[in-house]
Amino acid sequence: MSHDHPTQHLDTIAIHGGIEPEAITGAVMTPIFQTSTYVQSEPAVHKGFDYSRADNPTRQVLEKALACIEGAQFALSFASGLAAEQAIIQTLDPGCHILVSEDIYGGTGRLFRQLFAKYGFDFEFVDLSQHENLLKAIRPTTKLIWVESPSNPTLKLVDIRRSAALARQHGALVVVDNTFASPIFQQPLALGADLVVHSTTKYIGGHSDLIGGAVMVNNPELHAALKFVQFAAGAVPSPFECFLLLRSLKTLPVRMHKHATNAQAVAEFLSPHPRVEKVYFPGLPSHPQHSLAKEQMSGCSGMVSFALRGDYQEVKTLCSRLKLFTLAESLGGVESLINHPEKMTHASVPETLRRKIGIGPNLLRLSVGIEHPDDLIADLK
């Protein structure tokens, strides 16, 4: 019984893609195989599993399901989004040049600047939302172009199709961090990207109760290289996290559409507000890449950033008065969150770069949840 038919809609694939009833008991929901090891009939002869760092039945089903929802041949799951990102870099040779969206998630920048830069990787942070910058920056030694679109927290978009076409001409790979859009609203592999990475902690998990990451890929050699890193470095998720993610995947399309309609309403409320200096949301016609959003995304997700007309003291006052928007790290859960990037998620970004990309003391990032939009707007009012 196969449910991963390419003509099916994402709503259906989210529930059935890669999933079979469990063979021994017929359980409809994939069980939690909470085991570290497996019996072998003789040395190196087993039923496909020998040690759960290498593979686990719950994780295997999750990876099939993740591949289906992203339209990929393969998926690999990791203990966190940063572990997934680390695995991608570990497939490269030291000394190579890596172009990176300058306004990426702070933790990604920290991983590159403070950890992998020590091992001879040459990271260059560039505004990839302007295609001419990519044309100028790409070199013969460029092996990877790291795209985050929409970006965190200023929600800039990168033209994935054009970036991937240019990368192919130069023998470089393109990875897209698809965490903000989710597979529901953006399919980077179909646009020409080579790899897709997610923090599954966020929208795919969707309930603020797990940490996880994933990489999706079509190329078998690239998959084998990543699979080796997953096995050899060992940053794998537990069977329980895999079970929770399988549960969450089933409601991902429903949640994403609700996040997106709520975010649109919140952005439209904030945009003309006299206390708001600027709103960052690709679903607004005022967004500089609104037309690109309509081309490469089927929805604008639930992230809205805005600059308050006021100083940091007024930002703190606003955060303390909100009842439904909780001041917290992370995003993508069913509940609405507010975050101060400068002090929280992007504190590790060098100050000069923070200022350049617009992360100042009055910038706030909303992860708009799935509550009733009228209540969220009333809270902000």
Short mmCIF file of C-alpha atoms in Angstrom, two decimals:
data_model
loop_
_atom_site.label_atom_id
_atom_site.label_comp_id
_atom_site.label_asym_id
_atom_site.label_seq_id
_atom_site.Cartn_x
_atom_site.Cartn_y
_atom_site.Cartn_z
CA MET A 1 0.00 0.00 0.00
CA SER A 2 1.73 3.16 -1.20
CA HIS A 3 0.52 6.69 -0.51
CA ASP A 4 3.38 8.75 -1.98
CA HIS A 5 1.83 9.30 -5.41
CA PRO A 6 3.30 12.49 -6.95
CA THR A 7 -0.10 13.77 -8.11
CA GLN A 8 -1.56 13.82 -4.61
CA HIS A 9 -2.07 17.09 -2.76
CA LEU A 10 0.15 18.04 0.18
CA ASP A 11 -2.81 17.74 2.57
CA THR A 12 -3.02 14.04 1.65
CA ILE A 13 0.73 13.44 1.49
CA ALA A 14 1.14 14.91 5.00
CA ILE A 15 -1.11 12.19 6.40
CA HIS A 16 -0.20 9.20 4.23
CA GLY A 17 3.18 9.87 2.55
CA GLY A 18 5.80 7.29 3.50
CA ILE A 19 3.51 5.71 6.11
CA GLU A 20 2.46 2.07 6.21
CA PRO A 21 0.64 0.24 9.03
CA GLU A 22 3.27 -1.43 11.23
CA ALA A 23 3.96 -4.89 9.79
CA ILE A 24 3.80 -7.11 12.90
CA THR A 25 0.81 -5.66 14.77
CA GLY A 26 -0.97 -3.63 12.07
CA ALA A 27 -0.71 -0.49 14.22
CA VAL A 28 -1.97 2.49 12.20
CA MET A 29 0.34 4.88 14.07
CA THR A 30 4.05 4.09 13.80
CA PRO A 31 5.17 2.75 17.21
CA ILE A 32 8.03 4.18 19.27
CA PHE A 33 10.82 1.63 18.86
CA GLN A 34 12.59 2.61 22.08
CA THR A 35 15.61 0.33 21.70
CA SER A 36 19.32 0.86 21.23
CA THR A 37 20.20 -2.55 19.78
CA TYR A 38 18.76 -5.46 17.76
CA VAL A 39 19.25 -9.24 17.70
CA GLN A 40 21.51 -10.69 14.99
CA SER A 41 21.08 -14.29 13.81
CA GLU A 42 24.82 -14.48 13.13
CA PRO A 43 27.54 -11.80 13.01
CA ALA A 44 26.47 -8.97 10.66
CA VAL A 45 23.24 -10.80 9.68
CA HIS A 46 20.14 -8.97 10.95
CA LYS A 47 16.73 -7.63 9.90
CA GLY A 48 18.04 -4.28 8.62
CA PHE A 49 18.78 -2.78 12.03
CA ASP A 50 21.82 -3.33 14.23
CA TYR A 51 22.18 -0.19 16.39
CA SER A 52 19.82 2.78 16.72
CA ARG A 53 22.46 5.42 15.98
CA ALA A 54 22.72 3.84 12.52
CA ASP A 55 18.98 3.41 12.04
CA ASN A 56 15.76 2.93 13.97
CA PRO A 57 12.33 1.86 12.63
CA THR A 58 10.51 4.96 13.97
CA ARG A 59 13.18 7.26 12.52
CA GLN A 60 13.13 5.42 9.20
CA VAL A 61 9.39 6.03 8.79
CA LEU A 62 9.79 9.70 9.77
CA GLU A 63 12.51 10.15 7.13
CA LYS A 64 10.31 8.62 4.43
CA ALA A 65 7.46 10.91 5.46
CA LEU A 66 9.71 14.00 5.45
CA ALA A 67 11.00 13.11 1.97
CA CYS A 68 7.42 12.82 0.71
CA ILE A 69 6.26 16.17 2.11
CA GLU A 70 9.31 17.99 0.65
CA GLY A 71 9.06 16.20 -2.73
CA ALA A 72 12.50 14.63 -2.21
CA GLN A 73 14.02 11.24 -2.88
CA PHE A 74 15.68 11.14 0.55
CA ALA A 75 15.46 12.75 3.98
CA LEU A 76 17.67 12.49 7.04
CA SER A 77 16.63 13.53 10.54
CA PHE A 78 18.89 15.03 13.20
CA ALA A 79 18.83 15.94 16.87
CA SER A 80 18.44 19.67 16.05
CA GLY A 81 18.35 22.06 13.13
CA LEU A 82 21.95 23.05 13.84
CA ALA A 83 23.01 19.38 13.86
CA ALA A 84 21.45 19.07 10.39
CA GLU A 85 23.33 22.18 9.23
CA GLN A 86 26.57 20.86 10.73
CA ALA A 87 26.18 17.60 8.77
CA ILE A 88 25.92 19.53 5.49
CA ILE A 89 29.16 21.44 6.17
CA GLN A 90 30.88 18.20 7.23
CA THR A 91 30.38 16.78 3.72
CA LEU A 92 32.61 19.58 2.33
CA ASP A 93 36.40 19.82 2.22
CA PRO A 94 38.15 22.48 4.33
CA GLY A 95 39.36 25.45 2.30
CA CYS A 96 36.25 25.75 0.16
CA HIS A 97 34.38 29.03 -0.21
CA ILE A 98 30.79 29.15 1.08
CA LEU A 99 28.46 32.04 0.27
CA VAL A 100 25.87 32.66 2.98
CA SER A 101 22.75 34.85 3.15
CA GLU A 102 23.89 37.68 5.43
CA ASP A 103 20.61 37.82 7.37
CA ILE A 104 20.38 34.17 8.41
CA TYR A 105 19.31 32.85 11.79
CA GLY A 106 21.84 33.90 14.44
CA GLY A 107 22.63 30.32 15.47
CA THR A 108 23.57 29.40 11.90
CA GLY A 109 25.92 32.39 11.67
CA ARG A 110 27.46 31.50 15.03
CA LEU A 111 28.01 27.88 13.89
CA PHE A 112 29.83 29.12 10.78
CA ARG A 113 31.81 32.02 12.27
CA GLN A 114 32.80 30.56 15.62
CA LEU A 115 33.05 26.83 14.95
CA PHE A 116 33.58 25.83 11.32
CA ALA A 117 35.69 28.87 10.40
CA LYS A 118 38.34 27.36 12.72
CA TYR A 119 38.64 24.38 10.36
CA GLY A 120 39.57 26.31 7.23
CA PHE A 121 36.13 26.93 5.71
CA ASP A 122 35.87 30.34 4.04
CA PHE A 123 32.41 31.78 4.80
CA GLU A 124 31.37 34.98 3.06
CA PHE A 125 28.16 36.69 4.18
CA VAL A 126 26.38 38.44 1.31
CA ASP A 127 22.95 39.98 0.68
CA LEU A 128 21.71 37.19 -1.61
CA SER A 129 18.32 38.86 -2.04
CA GLN A 130 20.08 40.96 -4.72
CA HIS A 131 21.07 38.53 -7.48
CA GLU A 132 23.89 40.79 -8.73
CA ASN A 133 25.64 40.31 -5.36
CA LEU A 134 25.73 36.56 -6.00
CA LEU A 135 27.11 37.14 -9.50
CA LYS A 136 29.92 39.29 -8.03
CA ALA A 137 30.74 37.01 -5.09
CA ILE A 138 30.79 33.52 -6.65
CA ARG A 139 34.33 32.16 -7.26
CA PRO A 140 35.95 29.00 -8.66
CA THR A 141 36.42 27.79 -5.06
CA THR A 142 32.73 28.33 -4.17
CA LYS A 143 31.27 24.92 -3.31
CA LEU A 144 28.08 25.89 -1.48
CA ILE A 145 25.55 28.72 -1.54
CA TRP A 146 23.59 28.87 1.70
CA VAL A 147 20.18 30.47 1.17
CA GLU A 148 17.63 31.31 3.84
CA SER A 149 14.37 32.45 2.28
CA PRO A 150 12.36 34.01 3.84
CA SER A 151 15.20 35.16 6.07
CA ASN A 152 15.22 35.44 9.83
CA PRO A 153 14.19 38.02 11.06
CA THR A 154 13.86 40.55 8.20
CA LEU A 155 11.96 38.19 5.87
CA LYS A 156 14.01 38.91 2.76
CA LEU A 157 13.55 36.52 -0.16
CA VAL A 158 16.19 35.00 -2.42
CA ASP A 159 15.32 33.99 -5.99
CA ILE A 160 15.97 30.26 -5.57
CA ARG A 161 15.56 29.35 -9.23
CA ARG A 162 18.06 31.98 -10.47
CA SER A 163 20.52 31.21 -7.66
CA ALA A 164 20.40 27.47 -8.40
CA ALA A 165 20.92 28.03 -12.16
CA LEU A 166 23.99 30.20 -11.49
CA ALA A 167 25.36 27.70 -8.96
CA ARG A 168 25.07 24.86 -11.49
CA GLN A 169 27.13 26.85 -14.01
CA HIS A 170 29.90 27.19 -11.40
CA GLY A 171 29.77 23.64 -9.99
CA ALA A 172 28.42 24.78 -6.62
CA LEU A 173 25.55 23.35 -4.59
CA VAL A 174 22.62 25.36 -3.24
CA VAL A 175 21.11 24.62 0.16
CA VAL A 176 17.88 26.36 1.20
CA ASP A 177 16.88 26.74 4.83
CA ASN A 178 13.14 26.24 4.36
CA THR A 179 12.21 26.50 8.05
CA PHE A 180 10.15 29.70 7.79
CA ALA A 181 8.14 28.71 4.70
CA SER A 182 7.79 24.98 5.52
CA PRO A 183 7.32 22.41 2.74
CA ILE A 184 3.68 23.52 2.52
CA PHE A 185 4.47 26.97 1.12
CA GLN A 186 7.81 26.41 -0.65
CA GLN A 187 9.47 23.46 -2.42
CA PRO A 188 13.10 24.48 -3.05
CA LEU A 189 14.15 21.18 -4.68
CA ALA A 190 11.52 21.75 -7.39
CA LEU A 191 13.03 25.23 -7.91
CA GLY A 192 16.50 23.72 -8.53
CA ALA A 193 18.07 23.64 -5.05
CA ASP A 194 20.29 20.65 -4.18
CA LEU A 195 19.54 20.44 -0.45
CA VAL A 196 16.81 21.62 1.87
CA VAL A 197 17.36 22.01 5.61
CA HIS A 198 14.79 22.49 8.37
CA SER A 199 14.73 23.08 12.04
CA THR A 200 11.86 20.62 12.61
CA THR A 201 11.61 22.19 16.08
CA LYS A 202 9.64 24.96 14.36
CA TYR A 203 6.64 24.55 12.01
CA ILE A 204 7.06 20.83 11.28
CA GLY A 205 7.05 20.06 15.03
CA GLY A 206 4.58 22.87 15.56
CA HIS A 207 3.84 22.43 19.27
CA SER A 208 6.94 23.84 21.03
CA ASP A 209 7.65 20.44 22.62
CA LEU A 210 10.64 18.99 20.73
CA ILE A 211 14.03 19.82 19.20
CA GLY A 212 14.91 18.40 15.78
CA GLY A 213 16.35 18.96 12.32
CA ALA A 214 16.15 17.47 8.84
CA VAL A 215 17.93 17.54 5.49
CA MET A 216 16.14 16.61 2.24
CA VAL A 217 17.99 15.76 -0.98
CA ASN A 218 17.52 14.06 -4.36
CA ASN A 219 21.12 13.18 -5.25
CA PRO A 220 21.99 9.61 -4.07
CA GLU A 221 25.71 10.40 -3.62
CA LEU A 222 24.95 13.47 -1.54
CA HIS A 223 22.47 11.43 0.49
CA ALA A 224 25.12 8.75 1.11
CA ALA A 225 27.63 11.38 2.27
CA LEU A 226 25.09 12.90 4.67
CA LYS A 227 24.00 9.46 5.88
CA PHE A 228 27.63 8.69 6.75
CA VAL A 229 27.91 11.92 8.78
CA GLN A 230 24.61 11.16 10.52
CA PHE A 231 25.93 7.70 11.49
CA ALA A 232 29.56 8.62 12.24
CA ALA A 233 28.92 11.87 14.13
CA GLY A 234 25.77 10.55 15.79
CA ALA A 235 23.57 13.64 16.21
CA VAL A 236 20.38 11.60 15.78
CA PRO A 237 16.91 12.24 17.21
CA SER A 238 15.41 9.86 19.74
CA PRO A 239 12.55 7.53 18.68
CA PHE A 240 10.20 9.61 20.86
CA GLU A 241 11.02 12.85 18.98
CA CYS A 242 10.53 10.97 15.70
CA PHE A 243 7.11 9.78 16.89
CA LEU A 244 6.10 13.33 17.86
CA LEU A 245 7.21 14.66 14.47
CA LEU A 246 5.22 11.97 12.66
CA ARG A 247 2.17 13.08 14.64
CA SER A 248 2.82 16.74 13.85
CA LEU A 249 3.33 16.21 10.11
CA LYS A 250 -0.29 15.11 9.75
CA THR A 251 -1.63 18.54 10.71
CA LEU A 252 1.13 20.62 9.07
CA PRO A 253 -0.95 21.81 6.06
CA VAL A 254 -3.93 22.77 8.25
CA ARG A 255 -1.72 24.64 10.71
CA MET A 256 0.31 26.44 8.04
CA HIS A 257 -2.75 27.84 6.29
CA LYS A 258 -4.08 29.12 9.62
CA HIS A 259 -0.69 30.62 10.55
CA ALA A 260 -0.57 32.37 7.16
CA THR A 261 -4.08 33.87 7.27
CA ASN A 262 -3.50 35.08 10.83
CA ALA A 263 -0.10 36.58 9.93
CA GLN A 264 -1.64 38.40 6.96
CA ALA A 265 -4.29 39.91 9.24
CA VAL A 266 -1.70 40.93 11.86
CA ALA A 267 0.61 42.44 9.20
CA GLU A 268 -2.28 44.42 7.70
CA PHE A 269 -3.17 45.71 11.18
CA LEU A 270 0.41 46.74 11.97
CA SER A 271 1.26 48.28 8.60
CA PRO A 272 -0.72 51.57 8.89
CA HIS A 273 -0.41 51.81 12.69
CA PRO A 274 1.05 55.17 13.83
CA ARG A 275 3.29 53.46 16.42
CA VAL A 276 4.84 51.17 13.80
CA GLU A 277 7.79 52.36 11.72
CA LYS A 278 8.05 49.41 9.31
CA VAL A 279 6.51 45.96 8.77
CA TYR A 280 8.41 43.02 7.24
CA PHE A 281 6.02 40.49 5.68
CA PRO A 282 6.18 39.10 2.11
CA GLY A 283 2.38 39.01 1.88
CA LEU A 284 2.15 42.82 1.92
CA PRO A 285 2.33 44.63 -1.45
CA SER A 286 4.78 47.03 0.26
CA HIS A 287 7.34 44.20 0.67
CA PRO A 288 10.14 44.78 -1.89
CA GLN A 289 9.92 41.16 -3.10
CA HIS A 290 6.16 40.70 -2.93
CA SER A 291 6.05 39.57 -6.58
CA LEU A 292 8.84 37.00 -6.01
CA ALA A 293 6.89 35.66 -3.02
CA LYS A 294 3.92 35.06 -5.31
CA GLU A 295 6.19 33.30 -7.84
CA GLN A 296 8.11 30.87 -5.62
CA MET A 297 5.86 30.50 -2.58
CA SER A 298 2.25 29.34 -2.33
CA GLY A 299 1.74 31.17 0.97
CA CYS A 300 3.61 33.57 3.25
CA SER A 301 3.73 31.57 6.49
CA GLY A 302 3.24 32.96 9.99
CA MET A 303 6.30 35.16 10.60
CA VAL A 304 5.90 38.95 10.83
CA SER A 305 8.62 41.36 11.95
CA PHE A 306 8.11 45.04 12.67
CA ALA A 307 10.04 48.05 13.90
CA LEU A 308 8.31 49.91 16.72
CA ARG A 309 8.37 53.69 16.56
CA GLY A 310 10.15 54.13 19.86
CA ASP A 311 13.18 53.17 21.91
CA TYR A 312 14.17 49.94 23.64
CA GLN A 313 12.32 50.94 26.85
CA GLU A 314 9.07 51.14 24.88
CA VAL A 315 9.83 47.76 23.28
CA LYS A 316 10.16 46.26 26.78
CA THR A 317 6.89 47.91 27.85
CA LEU A 318 5.06 46.45 24.85
CA CYS A 319 6.43 42.96 25.49
CA SER A 320 5.44 43.09 29.16
CA ARG A 321 1.85 44.14 28.39
CA LEU A 322 1.03 41.47 25.82
CA LYS A 323 -1.15 38.60 27.07
CA LEU A 324 -1.40 36.27 24.05
CA PHE A 325 2.02 36.89 22.47
CA THR A 326 4.51 35.22 24.81
CA LEU A 327 8.04 36.65 24.98
CA ALA A 328 10.17 33.61 24.13
CA GLU A 329 12.78 32.15 21.80
CA SER A 330 11.81 29.88 18.89
CA LEU A 331 8.85 30.03 16.52
CA GLY A 332 6.37 27.94 14.58
CA GLY A 333 4.27 26.64 17.47
CA VAL A 334 0.51 26.83 17.67
CA GLU A 335 0.79 29.63 20.25
CA SER A 336 1.86 33.15 19.31
CA LEU A 337 5.31 34.32 20.38
CA ILE A 338 7.15 37.63 20.32
CA ASN A 339 10.94 37.84 20.18
CA HIS A 340 13.50 40.65 20.36
CA PRO A 341 16.15 39.52 17.82
CA GLU A 342 18.88 41.93 18.98
CA LYS A 343 18.84 40.63 22.56
CA MET A 344 17.61 37.09 21.92
CA THR A 345 17.91 35.00 18.71
CA HIS A 346 20.49 37.20 16.97
CA ALA A 347 22.62 38.35 19.93
CA SER A 348 25.61 36.40 18.54
CA VAL A 349 25.56 38.30 15.21
CA PRO A 350 28.39 40.90 15.06
CA GLU A 351 26.96 44.32 15.90
CA THR A 352 28.05 45.98 12.62
CA LEU A 353 26.26 43.27 10.61
CA ARG A 354 23.20 43.49 12.87
CA ARG A 355 22.94 47.21 12.17
CA LYS A 356 23.51 46.69 8.42
CA ILE A 357 20.67 44.16 8.07
CA GLY A 358 18.26 46.16 10.21
CA ILE A 359 18.33 44.31 13.54
CA GLY A 360 18.13 47.25 15.91
CA PRO A 361 16.77 47.85 19.41
CA ASN A 362 13.24 48.56 18.12
CA LEU A 363 12.87 45.44 15.90
CA LEU A 364 10.44 42.74 17.05
CA ARG A 365 9.66 39.37 15.47
CA LEU A 366 6.26 37.74 15.79
CA SER A 367 5.56 34.07 15.33
CA VAL A 368 1.83 34.35 14.73
CA GLY A 369 0.02 31.31 16.12
CA ILE A 370 -3.32 29.74 15.27
CA GLU A 371 -5.49 31.58 17.80
CA HIS A 372 -8.38 33.71 16.51
CA PRO A 373 -6.90 36.67 14.58
CA ASP A 374 -9.28 39.19 16.24
CA ASP A 375 -7.92 38.23 19.67
CA LEU A 376 -4.30 38.56 18.49
CA ILE A 377 -4.99 42.00 17.00
CA ALA A 378 -6.81 43.08 20.18
CA ASP A 379 -3.75 42.00 22.19
CA LEU A 380 -1.44 44.09 20.01
CA LYS A 381 -3.84 47.05 20.07
#
